[in-house]
Coordinates of C-alpha atoms in Angstrom, one line a residue:
Chain A
M1 CA -44.7 122.7 59.7
D2 CA -45.5 126.9 59.3
A3 CA -42.8 128.5 56.1
T4 CA -41.3 131.0 59.2
A5 CA -40.3 127.2 61.5
R6 CA -38.8 125.2 58.0
F7 CA -37.3 128.0 57.5
S8 CA -35.4 129.4 61.2
R9 CA -34.5 124.8 61.5
M10 CA -32.7 125.0 57.8
R11 CA -31.1 128.1 59.3
R12 CA -29.8 126.5 62.2
S13 CA -29.1 123.2 59.6
R14 CA -26.9 125.2 57.7
L15 CA -25.0 125.7 60.4
R16 CA -23.8 122.2 60.6
P17 CA -21.0 121.1 58.4
A18 CA -21.2 119.4 54.7
L19 CA -21.1 115.3 55.2
G20 CA -20.8 114.9 52.1
C21 CA -23.8 111.9 51.7
P22 CA -26.0 112.0 50.2
H23 CA -28.8 110.7 51.2
S24 CA -28.4 114.1 53.3
R25 CA -32.0 113.8 55.9
R26 CA -32.3 115.7 58.9
P27 CA -34.5 114.5 61.8
E28 CA -38.3 116.8 62.0
I29 CA -38.9 116.6 65.6
I30 CA -42.4 116.3 66.8
P31 CA -42.9 115.7 70.4
K32 CA -45.5 114.2 71.4
V33 CA -47.6 115.7 75.0
P34 CA -46.6 113.4 78.0
T35 CA -49.4 111.9 79.2
S36 CA -47.4 112.0 82.4
C37 CA -44.4 113.8 83.7
P38 CA -41.6 111.7 83.8
P39 CA -39.7 110.7 87.3
G40 CA -37.1 113.4 87.2
G41 CA -39.1 115.8 84.9
G42 CA -37.6 117.1 82.0
S43 CA -36.9 115.0 78.9
F44 CA -39.5 114.4 77.3
V45 CA -40.7 111.3 74.9
V46 CA -40.5 112.2 71.2
G47 CA -41.2 110.7 68.4
V48 CA -38.9 111.6 65.0
K49 CA -39.8 111.9 61.7
L50 CA -37.2 112.0 58.4
I51 CA -37.6 113.9 55.6
N52 CA -35.6 114.7 52.5
S53 CA -34.0 117.1 52.1
T54 CA -34.3 118.3 48.7
S55 CA -38.7 116.8 48.9
P56 CA -39.9 117.0 52.3
K57 CA -43.0 116.2 50.6
T58 CA -42.4 112.0 50.8
P59 CA -40.5 111.0 54.4
H60 CA -39.8 108.1 56.0
T61 CA -40.6 107.0 59.0
S62 CA -38.2 105.8 62.0
T63 CA -38.8 105.5 64.8
L64 CA -34.7 104.2 66.1
M65 CA -33.8 107.2 66.0
S66 CA -33.5 109.5 69.2
S67 CA -33.6 113.3 68.5
K68 CA -30.5 114.2 71.2
S69 CA -27.7 115.5 69.1
D70 CA -24.1 115.8 70.1
Y71 CA -22.0 118.1 70.6
L72 CA -18.1 117.7 71.3
L73 CA -17.6 121.3 73.5
L74 CA -13.5 121.6 73.1
F75 CA -11.6 123.8 75.9
R76 CA -8.8 125.6 74.0
G77 CA -5.5 127.6 76.2
T78 CA -4.2 125.6 78.8
T79 CA -1.4 128.6 80.1
W80 CA -3.9 130.1 81.7
Q81 CA -4.1 129.4 85.2
Q82 CA -0.5 130.2 85.3
E83 CA -1.3 133.8 86.3
L84 CA -4.1 133.1 89.3
S85 CA -3.6 133.1 92.5
P86 CA -4.1 129.9 94.1
Q87 CA -7.5 130.9 95.5
E88 CA -9.0 132.0 92.3
I89 CA -7.4 128.1 91.0
E90 CA -9.6 127.1 93.6
K91 CA -12.0 129.6 93.1
T92 CA -12.2 128.1 89.2
L93 CA -12.3 125.0 90.2
S94 CA -15.1 124.4 92.0
S95 CA -17.5 126.8 89.8
F96 CA -16.4 124.2 87.4
M97 CA -16.7 121.1 88.9
N98 CA -20.6 122.3 90.1
W99 CA -21.3 123.1 86.5
F100 CA -19.8 119.9 85.2
Q101 CA -22.2 117.9 88.4
E102 CA -25.3 119.3 87.8
L103 CA -25.1 118.4 83.5
Q104 CA -24.2 114.3 84.9
D105 CA -26.9 114.7 86.9
E106 CA -29.4 116.3 84.2
G107 CA -27.3 112.8 82.3
K108 CA -26.4 115.4 79.2
I109 CA -22.2 113.8 79.7
K110 CA -21.9 111.1 77.1
G111 CA -18.1 111.2 77.9
A112 CA -15.7 113.5 79.1
N113 CA -11.8 113.9 79.8
P114 CA -8.7 116.1 80.0
L115 CA -5.8 115.8 78.4
E116 CA -2.1 115.6 78.9
R117 CA -0.4 118.6 77.5
G118 CA 1.6 118.7 73.8
G119 CA 1.6 114.9 71.3
K120 CA 2.0 114.5 68.9
L121 CA 1.3 115.1 65.5
V122 CA 1.5 112.6 63.1
S123 CA 1.7 113.2 59.2
G124 CA 2.9 112.2 55.7
P125 CA 2.4 109.4 53.6
N126 CA 2.3 106.5 56.4
G127 CA 2.7 108.7 58.4
R128 CA 6.1 109.5 58.3
S129 CA 6.4 112.5 59.8
V130 CA 5.9 112.4 63.7
V131 CA 6.2 115.5 65.5
D132 CA 6.1 117.2 69.2
G133 CA 3.3 119.5 68.8
P134 CA 0.3 121.1 69.7
F135 CA 2.4 123.3 71.9
A136 CA 0.6 124.1 75.1
E137 CA 1.6 127.8 74.9
S138 CA -0.3 127.8 71.9
K139 CA -4.5 129.3 72.4
E140 CA -5.4 126.4 70.4
A141 CA -3.7 123.6 72.8
I142 CA -7.2 121.4 73.9
G143 CA -7.2 121.0 77.7
G144 CA -9.9 118.8 77.6
Y145 CA -13.7 117.7 75.4
F146 CA -16.8 116.9 76.9
L147 CA -19.6 114.9 74.7
I148 CA -22.7 116.5 75.7
S149 CA -26.2 115.5 74.5
V150 CA -28.7 118.0 74.2
E151 CA -32.3 119.2 71.4
D152 CA -30.5 121.2 69.6
E153 CA -27.1 123.2 69.0
A154 CA -28.8 125.9 70.8
E155 CA -28.5 124.2 74.4
A156 CA -24.9 123.1 73.5
I157 CA -24.3 126.3 73.2
A158 CA -25.9 127.4 75.6
I159 CA -23.8 125.0 78.2
A160 CA -21.3 126.7 76.8
Q161 CA -22.1 129.5 77.7
R162 CA -21.9 129.0 81.1
C163 CA -17.9 127.2 81.5
P164 CA -16.4 129.2 84.5
L165 CA -13.2 128.8 82.1
L166 CA -15.2 131.6 80.0
E167 CA -14.4 133.5 82.5
R168 CA -10.9 132.9 82.1
G169 CA -9.8 133.8 79.0
N170 CA -10.8 130.2 77.7
V171 CA -11.5 129.8 74.4
V172 CA -14.9 126.4 73.8
E173 CA -15.5 125.3 70.8
V174 CA -18.6 123.6 70.2
R175 CA -18.7 120.9 67.3
P176 CA -22.1 118.6 66.3
V177 CA -21.0 115.2 66.3
A178 CA -22.3 114.4 62.2
P179 CA -24.8 111.4 62.6
Q180 CA -24.4 108.3 60.3
C181 CA -26.3 109.4 57.4
P182 CA -29.7 107.7 58.3
L183 CA -30.5 105.7 54.7
A184 CA -26.7 104.1 54.9
A185 CA -28.3 103.1 58.9
S186 CA -31.1 101.5 57.4
L187 CA -29.6 99.5 54.5
N188 CA -27.2 97.9 57.3
H189 CA -30.0 97.4 59.4
P190 CA -30.1 93.3 58.4
L191 CA -34.0 93.5 58.3
A192 CA -34.2 96.5 56.1
E193 CA -31.9 94.7 53.8
L194 CA -34.4 91.4 53.4
A195 CA -37.0 94.6 52.8
H196 CA -35.1 96.0 50.4
A197 CA -34.1 92.9 48.5
Chain B
M1 CA -12.3 120.9 100.1
A2 CA -11.5 122.8 103.2
E3 CA -11.7 126.1 102.9
H4 CA -8.3 128.1 101.2
L5 CA -6.6 124.9 100.8
F6 CA -5.3 125.3 97.4
R7 CA -3.2 128.6 98.7
H8 CA -2.2 126.7 102.3
E9 CA -1.7 123.7 100.0
A10 CA 1.2 125.9 97.9
G11 CA 2.5 127.6 101.1
K12 CA 3.8 124.1 102.5
L13 CA 5.0 123.2 98.7
I14 CA 6.6 125.8 98.2
S15 CA 8.4 125.6 101.4
V16 CA 9.2 122.5 100.8
L17 CA 11.5 122.4 97.5
T18 CA 13.1 125.6 98.2
G19 CA 15.0 123.9 100.8
I20 CA 15.7 121.2 97.5
F21 CA 15.8 124.0 95.3
G22 CA 18.0 126.4 97.9
T23 CA 17.0 129.8 98.2
A24 CA 18.6 131.5 95.2
R25 CA 16.3 128.8 93.3
L26 CA 12.5 130.8 94.7
Q27 CA 10.7 131.0 91.4
L28 CA 11.4 127.4 90.5
A29 CA 9.6 126.3 93.1
E30 CA 7.3 129.0 92.7
D31 CA 7.2 127.6 89.3
V32 CA 6.7 124.4 89.9
V33 CA 3.8 125.0 92.6
Q34 CA 1.2 126.6 90.4
E35 CA 1.4 124.3 87.8
A36 CA 1.1 121.4 90.3
L37 CA -2.7 123.7 91.0
G38 CA -3.1 124.5 87.1
R39 CA -2.6 120.5 86.3
A40 CA -5.8 119.4 89.6
L41 CA -7.5 122.5 88.0
Q42 CA -7.5 120.6 84.6
T43 CA -8.2 117.0 86.1
W44 CA -10.2 116.9 89.4
P45 CA -13.3 118.5 87.7
Y46 CA -13.5 114.9 85.5
Y47 CA -12.4 112.8 87.6
G48 CA -14.0 114.0 91.3
V49 CA -11.7 115.7 93.9
P50 CA -9.0 113.3 94.9
K51 CA -9.7 111.6 98.5
N52 CA -6.4 113.3 99.5
P53 CA -6.6 116.3 97.9
A54 CA -3.1 117.5 99.9
A55 CA -1.1 114.1 99.4
W56 CA -2.3 114.7 95.4
L57 CA -1.1 117.7 95.5
T58 CA 2.1 117.1 97.0
Q59 CA 1.8 113.8 94.8
T60 CA 2.1 115.9 91.2
A61 CA 4.1 119.1 92.7
K62 CA 7.3 115.6 93.4
N63 CA 6.4 114.5 89.5
L64 CA 7.0 118.1 88.1
A65 CA 9.9 118.6 89.9
L66 CA 12.0 115.6 88.9
D67 CA 10.8 115.9 85.4
L68 CA 12.7 119.7 86.3
I69 CA 15.8 118.6 87.7
R70 CA 16.2 115.7 84.7
R71 CA 15.6 118.7 82.0
E72 CA 17.6 121.2 84.0
K73 CA 21.3 122.1 82.9
L74 CA 21.0 123.9 86.2
F75 CA 20.7 120.7 88.3
H76 CA 23.1 118.7 86.3
D77 CA 26.4 117.9 88.9
K78 CA 24.1 117.5 91.9
Q79 CA 20.7 115.8 89.7
A80 CA 21.1 112.1 91.8
S81 CA 21.5 113.5 94.7
I82 CA 18.9 115.8 94.8
I83 CA 16.3 112.9 93.5
T84 CA 17.1 111.3 96.3
T85 CA 15.8 114.5 97.8
I86 CA 12.5 115.0 96.4
E87 CA 12.2 111.1 96.8
Q88 CA 12.3 111.9 100.9
R89 CA 10.4 114.7 101.5
L90 CA 7.4 114.3 99.6
A91 CA 7.0 110.9 99.5
Q92 CA 4.6 108.9 98.4
D93 CA 1.4 108.9 100.8
D94 CA 0.5 105.0 100.9
S95 CA -2.2 105.8 104.0
E96 CA -4.6 108.2 103.9
D97 CA -3.3 109.3 107.5
A98 CA 0.2 109.1 106.8
P99 CA 1.0 112.6 108.1
R100 CA 3.3 114.5 105.9
F101 CA 6.2 114.7 107.8
E102 CA 4.4 117.7 109.0
E103 CA 6.9 118.9 111.4
E104 CA 9.6 118.7 109.0
I105 CA 7.3 120.9 106.8
K106 CA 6.6 123.7 109.3
D107 CA 10.3 123.2 109.8
G108 CA 10.8 124.1 105.6
R109 CA 7.4 127.1 106.4
L110 CA 9.7 127.9 109.9
R111 CA 13.1 128.8 107.1
L112 CA 11.2 129.9 104.4
M113 CA 9.8 133.2 106.7
F114 CA 13.0 133.9 108.0
T115 CA 14.7 134.7 104.4
C116 CA 12.1 136.3 103.4
C117 CA 11.9 138.6 106.3
H118 CA 16.0 138.8 106.0
P119 CA 17.6 141.7 107.3
Q120 CA 18.5 142.5 104.3
L121 CA 15.4 143.0 101.6
P122 CA 13.3 145.6 102.2
A123 CA 10.8 145.7 104.3
E124 CA 7.9 145.8 101.2
A125 CA 9.6 143.3 100.0
Q126 CA 9.7 141.3 102.7
I127 CA 6.0 141.5 102.8
A128 CA 4.8 141.1 99.9
L129 CA 7.6 138.2 99.7
A130 CA 6.0 136.5 102.0
L131 CA 1.9 137.3 101.5
K132 CA 3.5 135.1 97.6
T133 CA 5.4 132.7 98.9
L134 CA 4.1 131.3 102.4
C135 CA 1.0 132.7 101.9
G136 CA 0.1 132.0 98.1
F137 CA -1.2 134.9 97.2
S138 CA -0.8 136.3 93.8
P139 CA 0.9 139.5 92.1
A140 CA -2.2 140.8 91.2
E141 CA -4.3 139.7 94.8
I142 CA -0.8 141.2 96.7
G143 CA -1.6 144.5 94.3
R144 CA -5.4 145.1 95.5
A145 CA -4.5 144.3 99.2
F146 CA -1.8 147.3 99.1
L147 CA -3.3 149.6 96.4
T148 CA -0.4 149.1 94.1
S149 CA -0.5 147.8 90.4
E150 CA 0.3 143.6 90.3
A151 CA 3.2 144.8 87.8
A152 CA 5.0 147.1 90.7
I153 CA 4.4 143.9 93.1
A154 CA 5.8 141.1 90.3
K155 CA 8.8 144.1 89.9
R156 CA 9.1 143.7 93.8
L157 CA 9.1 140.7 93.7
T158 CA 11.6 140.1 91.5
R159 CA 13.8 142.2 92.9
A160 CA 13.4 140.8 96.0
R161 CA 14.1 137.3 94.8
Q162 CA 17.3 138.5 92.9
R163 CA 18.8 140.0 95.8
I164 CA 17.9 136.7 97.7
Q165 CA 20.1 135.0 94.7
E166 CA 22.9 137.6 94.8
L167 CA 23.0 137.9 98.9
A168 CA 22.8 134.0 99.4
L169 CA 20.9 134.5 101.8
P170 CA 20.0 131.2 104.2
F171 CA 17.2 129.0 103.9
E172 CA 17.2 128.3 108.0
I173 CA 16.4 129.2 112.0
P174 CA 18.6 131.6 112.9
T175 CA 20.2 129.9 116.5
G176 CA 21.9 131.7 119.9
S177 CA 22.4 135.2 119.7
E178 CA 20.9 136.2 115.7
L179 CA 17.5 134.1 116.3
A180 CA 16.6 137.5 118.5
I181 CA 17.7 139.7 116.8
R182 CA 16.2 138.0 113.8
L183 CA 13.3 137.1 114.9
E184 CA 12.2 140.3 115.9
G185 CA 12.5 141.5 111.6
V186 CA 10.4 138.2 110.9
L187 CA 7.7 139.6 113.5
Q188 CA 7.7 143.4 112.5
T189 CA 6.6 142.1 109.5
L190 CA 3.8 139.8 111.0
Y191 CA 2.8 142.8 112.7
L192 CA 3.3 145.4 109.5
L193 CA 0.6 142.4 106.9
F194 CA -1.5 142.2 110.2
N195 CA -2.2 146.1 110.4
E196 CA -2.5 146.0 106.3
G197 CA -4.9 144.3 106.6
Y198 CA -6.8 145.9 109.7
K199 CA -6.9 148.9 109.3
A200 CA -9.6 150.5 108.1
S201 CA -8.2 152.0 105.2
S202 CA -10.1 151.3 101.3
G203 CA -8.8 148.6 99.2
D204 CA -10.3 144.9 98.9
Q205 CA -12.5 144.1 102.2
L206 CA -12.1 140.5 101.8
I207 CA -8.2 140.4 100.8
R208 CA -8.1 142.5 103.6
A209 CA -9.6 139.9 106.5
D210 CA -7.6 137.9 105.2
L211 CA -4.5 139.9 105.1
C212 CA -5.6 139.5 108.7
S213 CA -6.1 136.2 109.3
E214 CA -2.7 134.5 107.0
A215 CA -0.9 137.4 109.0
I216 CA -2.7 134.8 112.4
R217 CA -1.8 131.9 110.2
L218 CA 2.3 132.3 110.8
A219 CA 2.7 134.0 113.8
S220 CA 1.1 131.0 115.3
L221 CA 3.6 128.4 113.4
L222 CA 5.7 131.0 115.1
A223 CA 4.4 130.5 118.0
E224 CA 4.2 126.9 118.7
H225 CA 8.5 126.3 117.7
P226 CA 9.9 125.8 120.3
L227 CA 13.0 128.1 119.0
A228 CA 11.0 131.2 118.0
G229 CA 8.0 130.7 120.6
H230 CA 9.3 133.7 122.0
P231 CA 7.4 135.3 125.0
R232 CA 7.1 138.3 122.6
T233 CA 6.4 135.7 119.3
H234 CA 3.6 134.7 121.6
A235 CA 2.7 138.8 123.0
L236 CA 1.9 139.5 119.1
L237 CA -0.1 137.0 118.2
A238 CA -1.7 137.6 121.2
L239 CA -2.3 141.4 120.2
M240 CA -3.6 140.4 116.5
L241 CA -6.2 137.8 118.1
L242 CA -8.0 139.9 120.3
N243 CA -8.1 142.8 117.4
A244 CA -9.1 140.6 115.4
A245 CA -12.1 139.7 117.7
R246 CA -13.3 142.9 117.3
L247 CA -12.7 143.5 113.4
K248 CA -16.5 142.5 113.0
G249 CA -17.9 145.0 114.9
R250 CA -16.0 147.8 113.6
T251 CA -18.2 148.5 111.1
D252 CA -22.6 147.9 111.0
A253 CA -24.5 146.5 107.9
G254 CA -24.0 149.6 106.3
G255 CA -20.4 149.2 106.1
N256 CA -20.1 152.3 108.3
I257 CA -17.5 152.5 110.3
L258 CA -18.7 152.3 113.9
R259 CA -16.6 154.4 117.4
L260 CA -15.9 151.5 120.1
E261 CA -18.4 153.1 122.2
D262 CA -21.2 152.4 119.2
Q263 CA -20.0 149.1 118.4
D264 CA -22.5 145.4 119.6
R265 CA -20.2 143.8 121.8
S266 CA -21.7 140.6 120.8
T267 CA -20.7 140.8 117.7
W268 CA -17.6 140.2 118.9
D269 CA -15.7 136.8 118.4
G270 CA -15.6 134.8 122.2
N271 CA -13.2 132.0 120.7
L272 CA -10.6 134.7 119.3
I273 CA -10.8 136.7 122.7
A274 CA -10.1 133.3 124.7
L275 CA -7.1 132.1 122.3
G276 CA -5.0 136.0 122.4
I277 CA -5.8 136.0 126.8
H278 CA -4.2 132.4 126.9
H279 CA -1.4 133.5 124.2
L280 CA -1.5 136.6 126.5
G281 CA -0.6 134.3 129.5
L282 CA 2.0 133.0 128.0
A283 CA 3.9 136.2 126.4
S284 CA 3.9 137.2 130.6
T285 CA 6.6 134.5 131.1
G286 CA 9.4 135.7 131.2
E287 CA 11.1 139.0 131.6
E288 CA 10.4 141.0 128.2
L289 CA 8.0 143.0 128.3
T290 CA 7.6 144.8 124.3
A291 CA 4.9 147.3 122.7
Y292 CA 3.3 143.8 122.1
H293 CA 3.1 142.9 125.5
L294 CA 2.0 146.5 126.5
Q295 CA -0.9 146.7 122.7
A296 CA -2.2 143.4 123.7
G297 CA -2.7 144.1 126.9
I298 CA -4.7 147.4 125.5
A299 CA -6.6 144.8 123.6
A300 CA -7.4 142.5 126.0
C301 CA -8.7 145.8 128.4
H302 CA -11.4 146.5 125.9
C303 CA -12.5 142.7 124.9
I304 CA -12.7 141.8 128.1
A305 CA -15.0 145.2 129.5
P306 CA -18.9 144.9 129.7
N307 CA -19.0 147.9 127.6
Y308 CA -17.7 151.1 126.7
E309 CA -18.4 153.1 130.4
S310 CA -17.2 149.9 132.7
T311 CA -13.7 149.6 130.0
D312 CA -11.0 150.0 132.3
W313 CA -9.7 153.1 132.1
S314 CA -7.2 153.6 134.3
R315 CA -5.2 150.2 133.4
I316 CA -5.2 151.4 129.6
L317 CA -4.2 154.3 130.7
S318 CA -0.9 152.8 132.4
L319 CA 0.1 150.1 130.1
Y320 CA 0.0 153.6 127.0
D321 CA 2.3 155.2 129.9
Q322 CA 4.8 152.5 129.4
L323 CA 3.9 152.2 126.0
A324 CA 5.1 155.7 125.7
R325 CA 8.2 154.8 127.1
I326 CA 8.9 152.7 124.3
D327 CA 7.7 154.2 121.2
A328 CA 7.6 157.9 121.4
S329 CA 5.2 157.2 117.9
P330 CA 2.7 160.6 118.7
V331 CA 0.2 158.0 117.2
I332 CA 0.4 156.3 120.5
A333 CA 1.0 160.0 122.5
L334 CA -2.6 160.9 120.7
N335 CA -3.9 157.5 121.6
R336 CA -3.4 158.3 125.7
A337 CA -4.8 161.0 125.7
V338 CA -7.9 159.2 125.1
A339 CA -7.1 157.0 128.3
L340 CA -6.4 160.2 129.8
A341 CA -9.2 162.5 129.0
N342 CA -11.5 159.1 129.9
V343 CA -10.0 158.7 134.1
E344 CA -9.3 162.4 134.1
G345 CA -12.0 163.8 131.8
P346 CA -11.5 166.0 128.7
E347 CA -9.3 169.0 130.2
A348 CA -6.8 167.1 130.4
G349 CA -6.4 165.1 127.8
I350 CA -6.6 168.9 125.8
A351 CA -3.6 169.4 127.7
A352 CA -2.3 166.3 126.7
V353 CA -2.7 166.6 123.8
A354 CA -1.2 170.2 123.7
A355 CA 2.0 168.5 125.0
I356 CA 2.5 165.9 122.5
R357 CA 6.4 166.8 121.0
D358 CA 6.7 166.1 117.3
A359 CA 2.9 167.3 116.8
S360 CA 3.0 168.8 113.6
T361 CA 3.5 165.2 112.2
L362 CA -0.2 165.3 113.6
E363 CA -1.6 168.1 111.8
S364 CA -2.5 166.0 108.5
Y365 CA -4.0 163.0 110.9
Y366 CA -7.9 163.8 110.7
L367 CA -8.0 161.6 113.7
F368 CA -6.0 164.3 115.5
Y369 CA -8.8 166.8 115.0
A370 CA -11.1 164.5 115.9
V371 CA -10.0 163.8 118.6
L372 CA -9.7 167.0 119.8
G373 CA -12.7 167.9 118.8
E374 CA -14.6 164.7 120.9
F375 CA -12.6 167.0 123.8
E376 CA -14.1 170.2 123.4
A377 CA -17.7 168.0 122.7
R378 CA -17.3 166.9 126.5
R379 CA -16.4 169.8 127.7
E380 CA -19.8 171.7 125.8
S381 CA -17.4 173.8 124.6
F382 CA -19.3 173.2 120.7
P383 CA -17.8 175.5 118.5
A384 CA -14.1 174.7 119.1
A385 CA -16.4 171.5 118.5
I386 CA -17.6 172.1 115.3
D387 CA -14.4 173.5 114.2
H388 CA -11.6 170.2 115.3
L389 CA -14.9 168.7 113.3
Q390 CA -14.9 170.4 110.0
K391 CA -10.8 169.9 109.6
A392 CA -11.6 165.7 110.5
I393 CA -13.2 166.1 107.4
E394 CA -11.7 168.1 105.5
L395 CA -8.2 165.3 105.8
S396 CA -9.8 162.5 106.0
D397 CA -10.0 160.3 102.8
L398 CA -12.2 158.2 103.0
E399 CA -16.5 157.4 102.1
T400 CA -17.1 155.8 105.1
E401 CA -15.2 158.0 107.9
K402 CA -16.4 161.2 106.1
N403 CA -19.5 160.1 106.8
L404 CA -19.3 158.7 110.9
L405 CA -17.3 162.7 111.1
T406 CA -20.2 164.0 109.8
R407 CA -22.8 162.4 112.1
R408 CA -20.9 163.4 114.4
L409 CA -20.4 167.3 113.3
Q410 CA -23.6 166.9 113.6
S411 CA -25.0 165.7 116.6
Y412 CA -22.7 168.9 117.8
Q413 CA -24.4 171.3 116.2
Q414 CA -27.5 169.5 117.7
R415 CA -26.6 170.0 120.9
H416 CA -24.9 173.4 120.6
R417 CA -28.3 174.6 119.5
E418 CA -30.4 172.8 122.2
S419 CA -26.8 174.4 124.6
R420 CA -28.3 178.1 123.5
A421 CA -31.6 177.4 123.2
G422 CA -31.7 176.1 126.7
A423 CA -28.7 179.1 128.4
N424 CA -31.8 181.8 126.9

């Protein structure tokens, strides 16, 4: 890997929240040139090599990990449709459905649900405080979410940018799902435990 | 999903809920329906469109209405009876094809039509209200159709709802002698609604086409009703259908307006023409002959003529003669002059224009000069024709109209040059 590529990969990784895991490793993705195109086209078979973020010269290898990352798309804003006409609602609905269907057909959706308005906020010691919220009127209220499986953050953002609700003033929050610490994962594996012992 | 499903379901549900809440709570009915549509938008993308989308919307509106009734103090006294009514009128469909009280729903929409078109509301408020509550248009869309701001329409709607509340306007189809008077008001509003969509002035073209189809939809509802389906209701419906049939042919591919004689008649909608003629037949049962009958008759003459030349102009002229007796509008007199010129020649047309009473109101109307210009050109007095056309171009404020007039002006100038060359 040349220096520029590594730098850009490091920059990208910095966008992710700190995981607080001392064994934090980033997966390095090495695409294998496929000998034949898989049916349906699209997905490549990739091999993954783990490199330690502090000393990239001593890589562990693992073929168990997938190169895909999970991202959560949160659709914020639940009252914007109040201003729309029935015709506009119908139009937005059908573009949203097409968009969702496309992502599903591409196998990118791992989960997706709308959320009911309102709910409770539980806080305090022993969860003593239970109050209503967040209110639907708030701009932060979440109307629904997608859990998507994509190559990288750029792809997650590109998908979010196609959300038809953006046109109506909705905000899409793109959040990477933190992967399990790879070393911890291998330690949890019964065979790995034996190996380490 | 059927086209305009949301728009049409909104109109139905608002009528049903207004029947339950009362006309004084019209806004509440509108809000409940809006919320139900919003819920559909929030859930359908994830779970798919329900098998029976209309029933889903009805059910959701029902649940929202029940929540609201239980919460609102306004309804406290009558809570129990209102809840029973909601349970009955918005009953759950167990089977997919269960008729959703179609008759009752239709009835509700007619009642709301009579409320919206009540003579004690200003005419412009009637149209806006009908579009908002019966046709599911937003204030922004109504504003686009009428070249007014969304805020102005919203204000107009709020005032109209207040007025309905103050006057405690009923939610009913009038009976007896009152029906005839009130029906006239409803027909007039639908006529204006249609014309607003039909006239080729500026504004959002898509919305304008929708206005025409909504006016036809509401007029069809009226025409189907045993009490409201008067001959004149059929006449108005026929008039709308026979004009709407020719909508597509009015412009060429480049959006330029075409004159009747230049239109490609194969673009006219044969189904709408047939339906229009059918309703014109239903309109001619009985004694009454209204302006709608005569205008529909004129439109029918154009629709059934294979081309401009073979149009039955004498019949059109006789219809205009009768129309001018009912309605002394100078615009009708101007149209009559065109028919007359086609029967008796351009001189007769020019004389008829000169004889129009209140012609002064036409002097700022570009078509007045365009018509005179055409008459002058037909009798080959091109300098006069050119003068009139220049005036018409000055007065028209639409680019497409200006273009059409300019093309005509150029053809007059050309023919003028040719006739002078021929004379020399």
